[in-house]
């Protein structure tokens, strides 16, 4: 809205300047057309009138340009702008009247009796238009400052909002993989349990562990180990449905929250899919590595109805899968 006001004032500023130029032209036409054929006394009267008009007081409706520049209230600036527009409308009416009279003068050879009044009106209109130019310039400058301040505040607010978003993301996401961390997973599991209870949905927790990950770190270093975790995290995230959540629980352990599945066969299909996705060879600087997971699965409400119970039972089932060298195992 403030930007629009500046634009409108700029347009008005241009109109006023154009009108002021036109007034000068009209005045010159009047003087040139009359002084050639009027007595010297009348010509001297025109000159005297111009001197008197040049010392006339400013329009009492308007503030001086200096005061306008000191105006800090946006409402005051907009009111000032409206006052200037009212003055311009008056000037336009006077300009029309002067122009009509000028045409009458140009079309007759008679000496008009109101020539002095005509020039005085022209000069008065010119003075008011000149004042309007100064006032509009001052108000526009003040409005532009207001707009700049508004944009600056908006920019800073956006920066604060972005900082808050970044801080919130950092608080609930793993810095290495970018996945939700343990806290966020627990929060979503709690929310999921409430929904499952309310709507009668099925819910499952999968505890995913990378086999022999310690050997990878010991043999190739933590840099390679971190690269493996990033690759696995990316693969798991890409294969996750919107209603589900995959998180890094810690170390080489990932937790998968599965919502709204049909039956146990759906869970098996997803577990096999996770196994196959992780088993795709990882292309690393040391060459190719093949990773295999062990997955433990707990089902709500069969294996528990709390966050603690479901994660604990899934963790126990994961060790069963490791011990039996299976890709996945269900809690018993």
mmCIF file of C-alpha atoms in Angstrom, residues 175-313:
data_model
loop_
_atom_site.group_PDB
_atom_site.id
_atom_site.type_symbol
_atom_site.label_atom_id
_atom_site.label_comp_id
_atom_site.label_asym_id
_atom_site.label_seq_id
_atom_site.Cartn_x
_atom_site.Cartn_y
_atom_site.Cartn_z
ATOM 1 C CA UNK A 175 23.543 -33.207 11.676
ATOM 2 C CA UNK A 176 25.295 -35.938 9.669
ATOM 3 C CA UNK A 177 22.420 -37.462 7.712
ATOM 4 C CA UNK A 178 19.735 -34.771 7.966
ATOM 5 C CA UNK A 179 17.200 -37.374 9.115
ATOM 6 C CA UNK A 180 14.887 -36.791 12.085
ATOM 7 C CA UNK A 181 16.757 -37.535 15.318
ATOM 8 C CA UNK A 182 15.670 -39.652 18.261
ATOM 9 C CA UNK A 183 13.660 -36.857 19.893
ATOM 10 C CA UNK A 184 11.643 -36.149 16.770
ATOM 11 C CA UNK A 185 11.063 -39.852 16.164
ATOM 12 C CA UNK A 186 9.746 -40.314 19.704
ATOM 13 C CA UNK A 187 7.468 -37.294 19.236
ATOM 14 C CA UNK A 188 6.057 -38.692 15.998
ATOM 15 C CA UNK A 189 5.679 -42.152 17.490
ATOM 16 C CA UNK A 190 3.680 -40.694 20.382
ATOM 17 C CA UNK A 191 1.492 -38.842 17.901
ATOM 18 C CA UNK A 192 1.167 -41.985 15.783
ATOM 19 C CA UNK A 193 0.096 -44.069 18.779
ATOM 20 C CA UNK A 194 -2.634 -41.539 19.590
ATOM 21 C CA UNK A 195 -3.889 -41.641 15.993
ATOM 22 C CA UNK A 196 -3.726 -45.436 15.846
ATOM 23 C CA UNK A 197 -5.798 -45.681 19.008
ATOM 24 C CA UNK A 198 -8.312 -43.100 17.818
ATOM 25 C CA UNK A 199 -8.773 -44.490 14.296
ATOM 26 C CA UNK A 200 -7.997 -48.159 14.884
ATOM 27 C CA UNK A 201 -4.938 -48.064 12.600
ATOM 28 C CA UNK A 202 -2.092 -50.537 12.599
ATOM 29 C CA UNK A 203 1.360 -49.263 13.566
ATOM 30 C CA UNK A 204 4.816 -50.840 13.477
ATOM 31 C CA UNK A 205 8.331 -49.881 14.589
ATOM 32 C CA UNK A 206 11.373 -51.198 12.716
ATOM 33 C CA UNK A 207 14.816 -51.123 14.313
ATOM 34 C CA UNK A 208 17.417 -51.140 11.505
ATOM 35 C CA UNK A 209 21.058 -51.926 12.326
ATOM 36 C CA UNK A 210 23.990 -52.019 9.855
ATOM 37 C CA UNK A 211 25.879 -55.313 10.040
ATOM 38 C CA UNK A 212 29.630 -55.110 10.682
ATOM 39 C CA UNK A 213 29.640 -51.327 10.680
ATOM 40 C CA UNK A 214 32.344 -51.258 13.366
ATOM 41 C CA UNK A 215 34.630 -53.192 11.015
ATOM 42 C CA UNK A 216 34.053 -50.578 8.295
ATOM 43 C CA UNK A 217 35.083 -47.779 10.667
ATOM 44 C CA UNK A 218 38.094 -49.702 11.979
ATOM 45 C CA UNK A 219 39.301 -50.733 8.524
ATOM 46 C CA UNK A 220 38.562 -47.675 6.410
ATOM 47 C CA UNK A 221 38.206 -44.877 8.961
ATOM 48 C CA UNK A 222 35.326 -42.767 10.223
ATOM 49 C CA UNK A 223 35.206 -40.665 7.062
ATOM 50 C CA UNK A 224 34.196 -43.735 5.044
ATOM 51 C CA UNK A 225 31.855 -44.812 7.826
ATOM 52 C CA UNK A 226 30.113 -41.422 7.741
ATOM 53 C CA UNK A 227 29.831 -41.637 3.953
ATOM 54 C CA UNK A 228 28.134 -45.038 4.283
ATOM 55 C CA UNK A 229 25.651 -43.668 6.828
ATOM 56 C CA UNK A 230 24.786 -40.744 4.539
ATOM 57 C CA UNK A 231 24.165 -43.062 1.591
ATOM 58 C CA UNK A 232 21.950 -45.390 3.629
ATOM 59 C CA UNK A 233 20.027 -42.466 5.123
ATOM 60 C CA UNK A 234 19.363 -41.054 1.667
ATOM 61 C CA UNK A 235 18.138 -44.410 0.373
ATOM 62 C CA UNK A 236 15.847 -44.962 3.347
ATOM 63 C CA UNK A 237 14.406 -41.460 3.089
ATOM 64 C CA UNK A 238 13.729 -41.787 -0.634
ATOM 65 C CA UNK A 239 11.794 -45.003 -0.065
ATOM 66 C CA UNK A 240 9.707 -43.665 2.834
ATOM 67 C CA UNK A 241 6.008 -42.932 2.424
ATOM 68 C CA UNK A 242 4.762 -39.503 3.445
ATOM 69 C CA UNK A 243 2.874 -40.915 6.445
ATOM 70 C CA UNK A 244 5.932 -42.812 7.698
ATOM 71 C CA UNK A 245 9.105 -41.608 9.424
ATOM 72 C CA UNK A 246 12.697 -42.794 9.211
ATOM 73 C CA UNK A 247 15.213 -41.462 11.722
ATOM 74 C CA UNK A 248 18.788 -41.961 12.831
ATOM 75 C CA UNK A 249 18.526 -43.355 16.341
ATOM 76 C CA UNK A 250 22.252 -43.219 16.990
ATOM 77 C CA UNK A 251 25.509 -44.689 15.639
ATOM 78 C CA UNK A 252 24.632 -47.146 12.876
ATOM 79 C CA UNK A 253 21.039 -47.601 14.072
ATOM 80 C CA UNK A 254 17.945 -46.304 12.294
ATOM 81 C CA UNK A 255 14.314 -46.366 13.399
ATOM 82 C CA UNK A 256 11.414 -46.654 10.976
ATOM 83 C CA UNK A 257 7.827 -45.767 11.927
ATOM 84 C CA UNK A 258 5.284 -47.510 9.721
ATOM 85 C CA UNK A 259 1.722 -46.153 9.803
ATOM 86 C CA UNK A 260 -1.595 -47.344 8.344
ATOM 87 C CA UNK A 261 -0.621 -50.696 6.849
ATOM 88 C CA UNK A 262 -3.070 -53.448 6.005
ATOM 89 C CA UNK A 263 -1.662 -56.614 7.574
ATOM 90 C CA UNK A 264 1.585 -58.345 8.517
ATOM 91 C CA UNK A 265 2.383 -59.082 4.879
ATOM 92 C CA UNK A 266 2.596 -55.350 4.151
ATOM 93 C CA UNK A 267 5.205 -55.026 6.900
ATOM 94 C CA UNK A 268 7.212 -57.922 5.446
ATOM 95 C CA UNK A 269 7.173 -56.301 2.007
ATOM 96 C CA UNK A 270 8.518 -53.024 3.419
ATOM 97 C CA UNK A 271 11.194 -54.850 5.463
ATOM 98 C CA UNK A 272 12.359 -56.683 2.340
ATOM 99 C CA UNK A 273 12.353 -53.436 0.387
ATOM 100 C CA UNK A 274 14.546 -51.766 3.032
ATOM 101 C CA UNK A 275 16.932 -54.728 2.955
ATOM 102 C CA UNK A 276 17.242 -54.596 -0.834
ATOM 103 C CA UNK A 277 17.699 -50.816 -0.929
ATOM 104 C CA UNK A 278 20.502 -50.932 1.634
ATOM 105 C CA UNK A 279 22.171 -53.915 -0.076
ATOM 106 C CA UNK A 280 22.810 -51.954 -3.287
ATOM 107 C CA UNK A 281 26.632 -51.555 -3.465
ATOM 108 C CA UNK A 282 27.886 -48.217 -2.121
ATOM 109 C CA UNK A 283 30.283 -46.444 -4.472
ATOM 110 C CA UNK A 284 32.985 -44.898 -2.283
ATOM 111 C CA UNK A 285 36.474 -43.458 -2.692
ATOM 112 C CA UNK A 286 37.929 -46.787 -1.524
ATOM 113 C CA UNK A 287 35.850 -48.691 -4.044
ATOM 114 C CA UNK A 288 32.608 -50.609 -3.694
ATOM 115 C CA UNK A 289 31.098 -51.735 -0.393
ATOM 116 C CA UNK A 290 28.094 -54.017 0.052
ATOM 117 C CA UNK A 291 26.094 -53.296 3.197
ATOM 118 C CA UNK A 292 23.568 -55.609 4.822
ATOM 119 C CA UNK A 293 21.118 -54.717 7.598
ATOM 120 C CA UNK A 294 19.411 -56.556 10.411
ATOM 121 C CA UNK A 295 15.840 -55.404 11.086
ATOM 122 C CA UNK A 296 13.733 -55.964 14.200
ATOM 123 C CA UNK A 297 9.981 -55.320 14.031
ATOM 124 C CA UNK A 298 7.386 -54.668 16.745
ATOM 125 C CA UNK A 299 3.656 -54.263 16.132
ATOM 126 C CA UNK A 300 1.160 -52.130 18.066
ATOM 127 C CA UNK A 301 -0.850 -53.182 20.016
ATOM 128 C CA UNK A 302 0.382 -56.807 19.947
ATOM 129 C CA UNK A 303 3.909 -56.009 21.159
ATOM 130 C CA UNK A 304 3.157 -52.876 23.157
ATOM 131 C CA UNK A 305 1.199 -49.642 23.259
ATOM 132 C CA UNK A 306 3.915 -47.276 24.523
ATOM 133 C CA UNK A 307 6.956 -45.695 22.882
ATOM 134 C CA UNK A 308 9.333 -47.443 25.262
ATOM 135 C CA UNK A 309 7.823 -50.907 24.793
ATOM 136 C CA UNK A 310 7.674 -50.758 20.999
ATOM 137 C CA UNK A 311 11.278 -49.561 20.595
ATOM 138 C CA UNK A 312 12.512 -52.078 23.173
ATOM 139 C CA UNK A 313 10.723 -55.006 21.514
#
